Amino acid sequence: MKNPSLHSIHVHPLKAARGITPDETAVEPWGLAGDRRWVLIDGAGKVITQRSYPHMALAAAEPSPGGGLVLSAPGRAPLTVAVPEPAVTTTVEIWRDKVEGVPADAAAHAWFSDYLGVGVRLVHLDDPATRRPVDPEYGRPGETVSFADGYPLLLTTLASLDALNSLVAQGDRPEEGPLPMNRFRPNVVVAGTAAWAEDSWRRIAIGEVTFRVVKMCGRCVVTTTDQDTGERGREPLRTLGRHRRFGDKLVFGQNLIPESTGTVRTGDPVRILA
């Protein structure tokens, strides 16, 4: 077995849209720099994701200078969106949390509303240091998170994906495999481990940055969505339900909270501290 190392980095500037894969990025207290700082909401302020709109997978949101976005999607002209001035905020309802964010301009709302076929607004998280605390059951006082599902980073491993794909191949829908890692929308992917080794980790270091491993990641219908077509199948939830059920959760990956800040780079060593 090789020494564990950082295989790839994934940043999703807009929650539920296509991400980018930089070779290096800064780790901030609330996650990777620029990760999930933007979100779409409906008329009631509730977050919009691939759970309800799987073709969000085909929309790309790439960072532009100054923290803005360049939006693109099939059949639509690209649109550059600036970071809005934090003069007026709106309430974003993201699962059990209510978070204040700053709406983008009307052109951005119209662009995404036309693409999704439903009225939505694009919202920016202007102050991730104060807006949304991590679940106090797992976080410490002062720890915050962006518009991610609940924790600053999500870690997966290549060995566990290989093991999962082997189980899919032995199941009743082998034609749906092998599944790519983008089904799980991680932030950091680790190579050189045994399958499911991450289940036992409690503290790790990636390069110069240390993290607490705080909670297994329960998976939802988004994992059944082909990120290149927006089409849905049944895997991996069927296989996870048979082999990776912990309580009422179907688990793949681990949630992380940074203990320090710094830069992580592909190829960085990953050390298991506890």
mmCIF file of N, CA, C and O in Angstrom, residues 39-124:
data_model
loop_
_atom_site.group_PDB
_atom_site.id
_atom_site.type_symbol
_atom_site.label_atom_id
_atom_site.label_comp_id
_atom_site.label_asym_id
_atom_site.label_seq_id
_atom_site.Cartn_x
_atom_site.Cartn_y
_atom_site.Cartn_z
ATOM 1 N N VAL A 39 -25.603 30.079 -3.884
ATOM 2 C CA VAL A 39 -26.676 29.104 -3.846
ATOM 3 C C VAL A 39 -27.880 29.670 -4.584
ATOM 4 O O VAL A 39 -28.037 30.894 -4.705
ATOM 5 N N LEU A 40 -28.725 28.784 -5.084
ATOM 6 C CA LEU A 40 -30.008 29.177 -5.655
ATOM 7 C C LEU A 40 -31.115 28.920 -4.641
ATOM 8 O O LEU A 40 -31.101 27.905 -3.941
ATOM 9 N N ILE A 41 -32.095 29.839 -4.588
ATOM 10 C CA ILE A 41 -33.244 29.654 -3.708
ATOM 11 C C ILE A 41 -34.530 29.859 -4.501
ATOM 12 O O ILE A 41 -34.547 30.559 -5.513
ATOM 13 N N ASP A 42 -35.604 29.250 -4.002
ATOM 14 C CA ASP A 42 -36.902 29.437 -4.644
ATOM 15 C C ASP A 42 -37.620 30.643 -4.035
ATOM 16 O O ASP A 42 -37.046 31.389 -3.229
ATOM 17 N N GLY A 43 -38.880 30.828 -4.399
ATOM 18 C CA GLY A 43 -39.611 31.998 -3.934
ATOM 19 C C GLY A 43 -39.831 32.044 -2.444
ATOM 20 O O GLY A 43 -40.038 33.117 -1.871
ATOM 21 N N ALA A 44 -39.752 30.883 -1.786
ATOM 22 C CA ALA A 44 -39.900 30.826 -0.338
ATOM 23 C C ALA A 44 -38.566 30.916 0.396
ATOM 24 O O ALA A 44 -38.528 30.842 1.629
ATOM 25 N N GLY A 45 -37.480 31.062 -0.358
ATOM 26 C CA GLY A 45 -36.157 31.150 0.255
ATOM 27 C C GLY A 45 -35.478 29.817 0.483
ATOM 28 O O GLY A 45 -34.381 29.770 1.038
ATOM 29 N N LYS A 46 -36.099 28.716 0.045
ATOM 30 C CA LYS A 46 -35.508 27.397 0.257
ATOM 31 C C LYS A 46 -34.480 27.083 -0.823
ATOM 32 O O LYS A 46 -34.651 27.431 -1.988
ATOM 33 N N VAL A 47 -33.422 26.409 -0.409
ATOM 34 C CA VAL A 47 -32.327 26.110 -1.318
ATOM 35 C C VAL A 47 -32.792 25.183 -2.436
ATOM 36 O O VAL A 47 -33.612 24.292 -2.240
ATOM 37 N N ILE A 48 -32.265 25.424 -3.635
ATOM 38 C CA ILE A 48 -32.536 24.613 -4.826
ATOM 39 C C ILE A 48 -31.286 23.788 -5.122
ATOM 40 O O ILE A 48 -30.178 24.326 -5.211
ATOM 41 N N THR A 49 -31.449 22.468 -5.282
ATOM 42 C CA THR A 49 -30.312 21.596 -5.570
ATOM 43 C C THR A 49 -30.693 20.565 -6.619
ATOM 44 O O THR A 49 -31.820 20.510 -7.101
ATOM 45 N N GLN A 50 -29.742 19.690 -6.918
ATOM 46 C CA GLN A 50 -29.987 18.589 -7.849
ATOM 47 C C GLN A 50 -31.008 17.590 -7.311
ATOM 48 O O GLN A 50 -31.519 16.767 -8.086
ATOM 49 N N ARG A 51 -31.298 17.626 -6.029
ATOM 50 C CA ARG A 51 -32.327 16.720 -5.521
ATOM 51 C C ARG A 51 -33.630 16.892 -6.298
ATOM 52 O O ARG A 51 -34.306 15.918 -6.620
ATOM 53 N N SER A 52 -33.994 18.139 -6.559
ATOM 54 C CA SER A 52 -35.234 18.426 -7.278
ATOM 55 C C SER A 52 -35.004 18.779 -8.740
ATOM 56 O O SER A 52 -35.916 18.609 -9.566
ATOM 57 N N TYR A 53 -33.819 19.274 -9.078
ATOM 58 C CA TYR A 53 -33.527 19.728 -10.437
ATOM 59 C C TYR A 53 -32.216 19.096 -10.900
ATOM 60 O O TYR A 53 -31.153 19.734 -10.862
ATOM 61 N N PRO A 54 -32.270 17.819 -11.316
ATOM 62 C CA PRO A 54 -31.023 17.125 -11.649
ATOM 63 C C PRO A 54 -30.225 17.769 -12.771
ATOM 64 O O PRO A 54 -29.000 17.611 -12.819
ATOM 65 N N HIS A 55 -30.893 18.528 -13.672
ATOM 66 C CA HIS A 55 -30.125 19.147 -14.760
ATOM 67 C C HIS A 55 -29.300 20.346 -14.273
ATOM 68 O O HIS A 55 -28.571 20.943 -15.065
ATOM 69 N N MET A 56 -29.366 20.669 -12.984
ATOM 70 C CA MET A 56 -28.380 21.616 -12.441
ATOM 71 C C MET A 56 -26.963 21.104 -12.611
ATOM 72 O O MET A 56 -26.004 21.878 -12.637
ATOM 73 N N ALA A 57 -26.821 19.762 -12.713
ATOM 74 C CA ALA A 57 -25.491 19.177 -12.899
ATOM 75 C C ALA A 57 -24.814 19.682 -14.161
ATOM 76 O O ALA A 57 -23.578 19.707 -14.245
ATOM 77 N N LEU A 58 -25.591 20.105 -15.145
ATOM 78 C CA LEU A 58 -25.031 20.539 -16.426
ATOM 79 C C LEU A 58 -24.664 22.022 -16.438
ATOM 80 O O LEU A 58 -24.053 22.500 -17.389
ATOM 81 N N ALA A 59 -25.065 22.745 -15.405
ATOM 82 C CA ALA A 59 -24.730 24.168 -15.306
ATOM 83 C C ALA A 59 -23.368 24.321 -14.646
ATOM 84 O O ALA A 59 -23.097 23.706 -13.614
ATOM 85 N N ALA A 60 -22.529 25.134 -15.237
ATOM 86 C CA ALA A 60 -21.193 25.385 -14.687
ATOM 87 C C ALA A 60 -21.152 26.785 -14.095
ATOM 88 O O ALA A 60 -21.766 27.718 -14.616
ATOM 89 N N ALA A 61 -20.431 26.913 -12.998
ATOM 90 C CA ALA A 61 -20.227 28.208 -12.363
ATOM 91 C C ALA A 61 -18.747 28.311 -12.027
ATOM 92 O O ALA A 61 -18.284 27.728 -11.041
ATOM 93 N N GLU A 62 -18.011 29.014 -12.860
ATOM 94 C CA GLU A 62 -16.569 29.137 -12.665
ATOM 95 C C GLU A 62 -16.253 30.486 -12.046
ATOM 96 O O GLU A 62 -16.909 31.495 -12.348
ATOM 97 N N PRO A 63 -15.261 30.518 -11.159
ATOM 98 C CA PRO A 63 -14.934 31.792 -10.502
ATOM 99 C C PRO A 63 -14.379 32.809 -11.479
ATOM 100 O O PRO A 63 -13.651 32.471 -12.415
ATOM 101 N N SER A 64 -14.749 34.059 -11.271
ATOM 102 C CA SER A 64 -14.199 35.164 -12.047
ATOM 103 C C SER A 64 -13.453 36.085 -11.092
ATOM 104 O O SER A 64 -13.619 35.983 -9.866
ATOM 105 N N PRO A 65 -12.615 36.981 -11.586
ATOM 106 C CA PRO A 65 -11.862 37.875 -10.700
ATOM 107 C C PRO A 65 -12.783 38.631 -9.753
ATOM 108 O O PRO A 65 -13.867 39.076 -10.130
ATOM 109 N N GLY A 66 -12.354 38.737 -8.508
ATOM 110 C CA GLY A 66 -13.134 39.459 -7.517
ATOM 111 C C GLY A 66 -14.152 38.616 -6.787
ATOM 112 O O GLY A 66 -14.934 39.133 -5.979
ATOM 113 N N GLY A 67 -14.181 37.300 -7.077
ATOM 114 C CA GLY A 67 -15.090 36.419 -6.367
ATOM 115 C C GLY A 67 -16.416 36.194 -7.055
ATOM 116 O O GLY A 67 -17.285 35.509 -6.507
ATOM 117 N N GLY A 68 -16.608 36.770 -8.243
ATOM 118 C CA GLY A 68 -17.836 36.566 -8.978
ATOM 119 C C GLY A 68 -17.849 35.226 -9.691
ATOM 120 O O GLY A 68 -16.989 34.364 -9.469
ATOM 121 N N LEU A 69 -18.853 35.042 -10.561
ATOM 122 C CA LEU A 69 -19.025 33.795 -11.282
ATOM 123 C C LEU A 69 -19.177 34.046 -12.772
ATOM 124 O O LEU A 69 -19.688 35.086 -13.187
ATOM 125 N N VAL A 70 -18.784 33.057 -13.559
ATOM 126 C CA VAL A 70 -19.156 32.988 -14.963
ATOM 127 C C VAL A 70 -20.057 31.773 -15.102
ATOM 128 O O VAL A 70 -19.626 30.637 -14.887
ATOM 129 N N LEU A 71 -21.320 32.026 -15.433
ATOM 130 C CA LEU A 71 -22.310 30.957 -15.555
ATOM 131 C C LEU A 71 -22.394 30.467 -16.994
ATOM 132 O O LEU A 71 -22.355 31.266 -17.927
ATOM 133 N N SER A 72 -22.529 29.156 -17.155
ATOM 134 C CA SER A 72 -22.761 28.597 -18.485
ATOM 135 C C SER A 72 -23.613 27.345 -18.324
ATOM 136 O O SER A 72 -23.600 26.689 -17.286
ATOM 137 N N ALA A 73 -24.377 27.043 -19.368
ATOM 138 C CA ALA A 73 -25.242 25.865 -19.371
ATOM 139 C C ALA A 73 -25.654 25.578 -20.802
ATOM 140 O O ALA A 73 -25.619 26.480 -21.657
ATOM 141 N N PRO A 74 -26.036 24.339 -21.091
ATOM 142 C CA PRO A 74 -26.444 24.009 -22.459
ATOM 143 C C PRO A 74 -27.573 24.908 -22.949
ATOM 144 O O PRO A 74 -28.562 25.141 -22.244
ATOM 145 N N GLY A 75 -27.386 25.453 -24.144
ATOM 146 C CA GLY A 75 -28.421 26.261 -24.760
ATOM 147 C C GLY A 75 -28.522 27.684 -24.257
ATOM 148 O O GLY A 75 -29.427 28.419 -24.652
ATOM 149 N N ARG A 76 -27.565 28.110 -23.426
ATOM 150 C CA ARG A 76 -27.638 29.460 -22.871
ATOM 151 C C ARG A 76 -26.312 30.186 -23.083
ATOM 152 O O ARG A 76 -25.240 29.578 -22.979
ATOM 153 N N ALA A 77 -26.384 31.457 -23.368
ATOM 154 C CA ALA A 77 -25.169 32.264 -23.481
ATOM 155 C C ALA A 77 -24.553 32.445 -22.101
ATOM 156 O O ALA A 77 -25.279 32.589 -21.107
ATOM 157 N N PRO A 78 -23.243 32.430 -21.981
ATOM 158 C CA PRO A 78 -22.615 32.628 -20.675
ATOM 159 C C PRO A 78 -22.975 33.987 -20.074
ATOM 160 O O PRO A 78 -23.262 34.951 -20.797
ATOM 161 N N LEU A 79 -22.951 34.043 -18.756
ATOM 162 C CA LEU A 79 -23.248 35.282 -18.039
ATOM 163 C C LEU A 79 -22.229 35.461 -16.925
ATOM 164 O O LEU A 79 -21.983 34.540 -16.141
ATOM 165 N N THR A 80 -21.639 36.651 -16.855
ATOM 166 C CA THR A 80 -20.732 36.983 -15.755
ATOM 167 C C THR A 80 -21.517 37.694 -14.665
ATOM 168 O O THR A 80 -22.251 38.654 -14.933
ATOM 169 N N VAL A 81 -21.358 37.205 -13.446
ATOM 170 C CA VAL A 81 -22.089 37.734 -12.296
ATOM 171 C C VAL A 81 -21.087 38.309 -11.303
ATOM 172 O O VAL A 81 -20.145 37.619 -10.895
ATOM 173 N N ALA A 82 -21.267 39.559 -10.924
ATOM 174 C CA ALA A 82 -20.387 40.194 -9.944
ATOM 175 C C ALA A 82 -20.846 39.858 -8.531
ATOM 176 O O ALA A 82 -22.026 39.549 -8.287
ATOM 177 N N VAL A 83 -19.921 39.948 -7.593
ATOM 178 C CA VAL A 83 -20.285 39.815 -6.178
ATOM 179 C C VAL A 83 -21.178 40.994 -5.802
ATOM 180 O O VAL A 83 -20.803 42.147 -6.021
ATOM 181 N N PRO A 84 -22.368 40.731 -5.262
ATOM 182 C CA PRO A 84 -23.271 41.843 -4.951
ATOM 183 C C PRO A 84 -22.819 42.627 -3.727
ATOM 184 O O PRO A 84 -22.166 42.092 -2.824
ATOM 185 N N GLU A 85 -23.178 43.901 -3.707
ATOM 186 C CA GLU A 85 -22.904 44.718 -2.532
ATOM 187 C C GLU A 85 -23.801 44.264 -1.385
ATOM 188 O O GLU A 85 -25.000 44.045 -1.575
ATOM 189 N N PRO A 86 -23.250 44.125 -0.179
ATOM 190 C CA PRO A 86 -24.037 43.591 0.945
ATOM 191 C C PRO A 86 -24.963 44.625 1.588
ATOM 192 O O PRO A 86 -25.021 44.755 2.813
ATOM 193 N N ALA A 87 -25.705 45.332 0.775
ATOM 194 C CA ALA A 87 -26.600 46.358 1.300
ATOM 195 C C ALA A 87 -27.890 45.747 1.837
ATOM 196 O O ALA A 87 -28.415 46.165 2.869
ATOM 197 N N VAL A 88 -28.394 44.742 1.121
ATOM 198 C CA VAL A 88 -29.640 44.092 1.516
ATOM 199 C C VAL A 88 -29.411 42.587 1.520
ATOM 200 O O VAL A 88 -28.832 42.047 0.573
ATOM 201 N N THR A 89 -29.854 41.909 2.571
ATOM 202 C CA THR A 89 -29.728 40.462 2.628
ATOM 203 C C THR A 89 -31.100 39.809 2.509
ATOM 204 O O THR A 89 -32.138 40.455 2.687
ATOM 205 N N THR A 90 -31.080 38.536 2.190
ATOM 206 C CA THR A 90 -32.299 37.738 2.157
ATOM 207 C C THR A 90 -32.039 36.455 2.914
ATOM 208 O O THR A 90 -30.888 36.009 3.036
ATOM 209 N N THR A 91 -33.079 35.831 3.440
ATOM 210 C CA THR A 91 -32.919 34.630 4.252
ATOM 211 C C THR A 91 -32.932 33.392 3.364
ATOM 212 O O THR A 91 -33.843 33.195 2.560
ATOM 213 N N VAL A 92 -31.903 32.578 3.505
ATOM 214 C CA VAL A 92 -31.782 31.310 2.794
ATOM 215 C C VAL A 92 -32.103 30.196 3.780
ATOM 216 O O VAL A 92 -31.475 30.097 4.842
ATOM 217 N N GLU A 93 -33.058 29.357 3.431
ATOM 218 C CA GLU A 93 -33.389 28.199 4.262
ATOM 219 C C GLU A 93 -32.679 26.990 3.684
ATOM 220 O O GLU A 93 -33.031 26.492 2.618
ATOM 221 N N ILE A 94 -31.629 26.535 4.376
ATOM 222 C CA ILE A 94 -30.828 25.419 3.903
ATOM 223 C C ILE A 94 -30.910 24.315 4.946
ATOM 224 O O ILE A 94 -30.322 24.418 6.012
ATOM 225 N N TRP A 95 -31.726 23.322 4.643
ATOM 226 C CA TRP A 95 -32.049 22.230 5.540
ATOM 227 C C TRP A 95 -32.632 22.785 6.852
ATOM 228 O O TRP A 95 -33.630 23.466 6.838
ATOM 229 N N ARG A 96 -31.972 22.599 7.972
ATOM 230 C CA ARG A 96 -32.538 23.095 9.236
ATOM 231 C C ARG A 96 -32.043 24.493 9.585
ATOM 232 O O ARG A 96 -32.417 25.044 10.626
ATOM 233 N N ASP A 97 -31.195 25.076 8.748
ATOM 234 C CA ASP A 97 -30.594 26.370 9.052
ATOM 235 C C ASP A 97 -31.265 27.488 8.260
ATOM 236 O O ASP A 97 -31.740 27.276 7.138
ATOM 237 N N LYS A 98 -31.256 28.662 8.847
ATOM 238 C CA LYS A 98 -31.647 29.878 8.138
ATOM 239 C C LYS A 98 -30.453 30.818 8.166
ATOM 240 O O LYS A 98 -29.947 31.162 9.243
ATOM 241 N N VAL A 99 -30.012 31.201 6.969
ATOM 242 C CA VAL A 99 -28.753 31.918 6.803
ATOM 243 C C VAL A 99 -29.013 33.167 5.974
ATOM 244 O O VAL A 99 -29.714 33.107 4.963
ATOM 245 N N GLU A 100 -28.423 34.287 6.372
ATOM 246 C CA GLU A 100 -28.542 35.511 5.586
ATOM 247 C C GLU A 100 -27.516 35.517 4.452
ATOM 248 O O GLU A 100 -26.349 35.192 4.652
ATOM 249 N N GLY A 101 -27.980 35.851 3.249
ATOM 250 C CA GLY A 101 -27.106 35.983 2.100
ATOM 251 C C GLY A 101 -27.494 37.206 1.299
ATOM 252 O O GLY A 101 -28.523 37.851 1.568
ATOM 253 N N VAL A 102 -26.704 37.543 0.298
ATOM 254 C CA VAL A 102 -26.908 38.758 -0.480
ATOM 255 C C VAL A 102 -27.333 38.372 -1.899
ATOM 256 O O VAL A 102 -26.598 37.672 -2.605
ATOM 257 N N PRO A 103 -28.516 38.812 -2.356
ATOM 258 C CA PRO A 103 -28.961 38.455 -3.697
ATOM 259 C C PRO A 103 -28.075 39.063 -4.780
ATOM 260 O O PRO A 103 -27.605 40.205 -4.662
ATOM 261 N N ALA A 104 -27.877 38.293 -5.839
ATOM 262 C CA ALA A 104 -27.201 38.814 -7.029
ATOM 263 C C ALA A 104 -28.152 39.726 -7.787
ATOM 264 O O ALA A 104 -29.266 40.009 -7.341
ATOM 265 N N ASP A 105 -27.711 40.212 -8.958
ATOM 266 C CA ASP A 105 -28.570 41.135 -9.703
ATOM 267 C C ASP A 105 -29.668 40.385 -10.449
ATOM 268 O O ASP A 105 -29.671 39.153 -10.560
ATOM 269 N N ALA A 106 -30.619 41.140 -10.981
ATOM 270 C CA ALA A 106 -31.797 40.556 -11.619
ATOM 271 C C ALA A 106 -31.440 39.709 -12.822
ATOM 272 O O ALA A 106 -32.128 38.715 -13.130
ATOM 273 N N ALA A 107 -30.372 40.069 -13.534
ATOM 274 C CA ALA A 107 -29.987 39.305 -14.722
ATOM 275 C C ALA A 107 -29.598 37.872 -14.351
ATOM 276 O O ALA A 107 -29.894 36.928 -15.087
ATOM 277 N N ALA A 108 -28.952 37.716 -13.202
ATOM 278 C CA ALA A 108 -28.563 36.374 -12.752
ATOM 279 C C ALA A 108 -29.789 35.551 -12.383
ATOM 280 O O ALA A 108 -29.882 34.358 -12.708
ATOM 281 N N HIS A 109 -30.738 36.168 -11.691
ATOM 282 C CA HIS A 109 -31.973 35.456 -11.348
ATOM 283 C C HIS A 109 -32.682 34.994 -12.626
ATOM 284 O O HIS A 109 -33.148 33.850 -12.715
ATOM 285 N N ALA A 110 -32.784 35.887 -13.610
ATOM 286 C CA ALA A 110 -33.495 35.562 -14.835
ATOM 287 C C ALA A 110 -32.787 34.452 -15.617
ATOM 288 O O ALA A 110 -33.444 33.570 -16.198
ATOM 289 N N TRP A 111 -31.457 34.499 -15.636
ATOM 290 C CA TRP A 111 -30.680 33.495 -16.375
ATOM 291 C C TRP A 111 -30.983 32.103 -15.837
ATOM 292 O O TRP A 111 -31.283 31.179 -16.601
ATOM 293 N N PHE A 112 -30.917 31.941 -14.509
ATOM 294 C CA PHE A 112 -31.154 30.621 -13.936
ATOM 295 C C PHE A 112 -32.633 30.245 -13.952
ATOM 296 O O PHE A 112 -32.981 29.074 -14.112
ATOM 297 N N SER A 113 -33.516 31.208 -13.794
ATOM 298 C CA SER A 113 -34.944 30.903 -13.866
ATOM 299 C C SER A 113 -35.313 30.359 -15.240
ATOM 300 O O SER A 113 -36.081 29.394 -15.363
ATOM 301 N N ASP A 114 -34.751 30.971 -16.286
ATOM 302 C CA ASP A 114 -35.009 30.493 -17.639
ATOM 303 C C ASP A 114 -34.439 29.084 -17.837
ATOM 304 O O ASP A 114 -35.074 28.234 -18.471
ATOM 305 N N TYR A 115 -33.272 28.845 -17.303
ATOM 306 C CA TYR A 115 -32.636 27.533 -17.485
ATOM 307 C C TYR A 115 -33.407 26.433 -16.756
ATOM 308 O O TYR A 115 -33.634 25.348 -17.312
ATOM 309 N N LEU A 116 -33.821 26.699 -15.522
ATOM 310 C CA LEU A 116 -34.491 25.674 -14.726
ATOM 311 C C LEU A 116 -35.992 25.606 -14.977
ATOM 312 O O LEU A 116 -36.641 24.626 -14.614
ATOM 313 N N GLY A 117 -36.558 26.649 -15.565
ATOM 314 C CA GLY A 117 -37.989 26.665 -15.800
ATOM 315 C C GLY A 117 -38.811 26.926 -14.559
ATOM 316 O O GLY A 117 -39.989 26.572 -14.491
ATOM 317 N N VAL A 118 -38.205 27.562 -13.570
ATOM 318 C CA VAL A 118 -38.887 27.894 -12.322
ATOM 319 C C VAL A 118 -38.231 29.149 -11.756
ATOM 320 O O VAL A 118 -37.037 29.383 -11.977
ATOM 321 N N GLY A 119 -39.005 29.968 -11.069
ATOM 322 C CA GLY A 119 -38.444 31.198 -10.530
ATOM 323 C C GLY A 119 -37.463 30.948 -9.402
ATOM 324 O O GLY A 119 -37.819 30.351 -8.376
ATOM 325 N N VAL A 120 -36.225 31.384 -9.576
ATOM 326 C CA VAL A 120 -35.184 31.221 -8.561
ATOM 327 C C VAL A 120 -34.396 32.513 -8.441
ATOM 328 O O VAL A 120 -34.440 33.375 -9.324
ATOM 329 N N ARG A 121 -33.672 32.626 -7.343
ATOM 330 C CA ARG A 121 -32.745 33.734 -7.141
ATOM 331 C C ARG A 121 -31.370 33.180 -6.797
ATOM 332 O O ARG A 121 -31.259 32.148 -6.129
ATOM 333 N N LEU A 122 -30.345 33.880 -7.252
ATOM 334 C CA LEU A 122 -28.956 33.525 -6.960
ATOM 335 C C LEU A 122 -28.482 34.377 -5.793
ATOM 336 O O LEU A 122 -28.617 35.602 -5.817
ATOM 337 N N VAL A 123 -27.911 33.716 -4.771
ATOM 338 C CA VAL A 123 -27.555 34.401 -3.532
ATOM 339 C C VAL A 123 -26.099 34.097 -3.178
ATOM 340 O O VAL A 123 -25.632 32.957 -3.331
ATOM 341 N N HIS A 124 -25.410 35.124 -2.677
ATOM 342 C CA HIS A 124 -24.003 35.020 -2.291
ATOM 343 C C HIS A 124 -23.862 35.070 -0.773
ATOM 344 O O HIS A 124 -24.529 35.871 -0.107
#
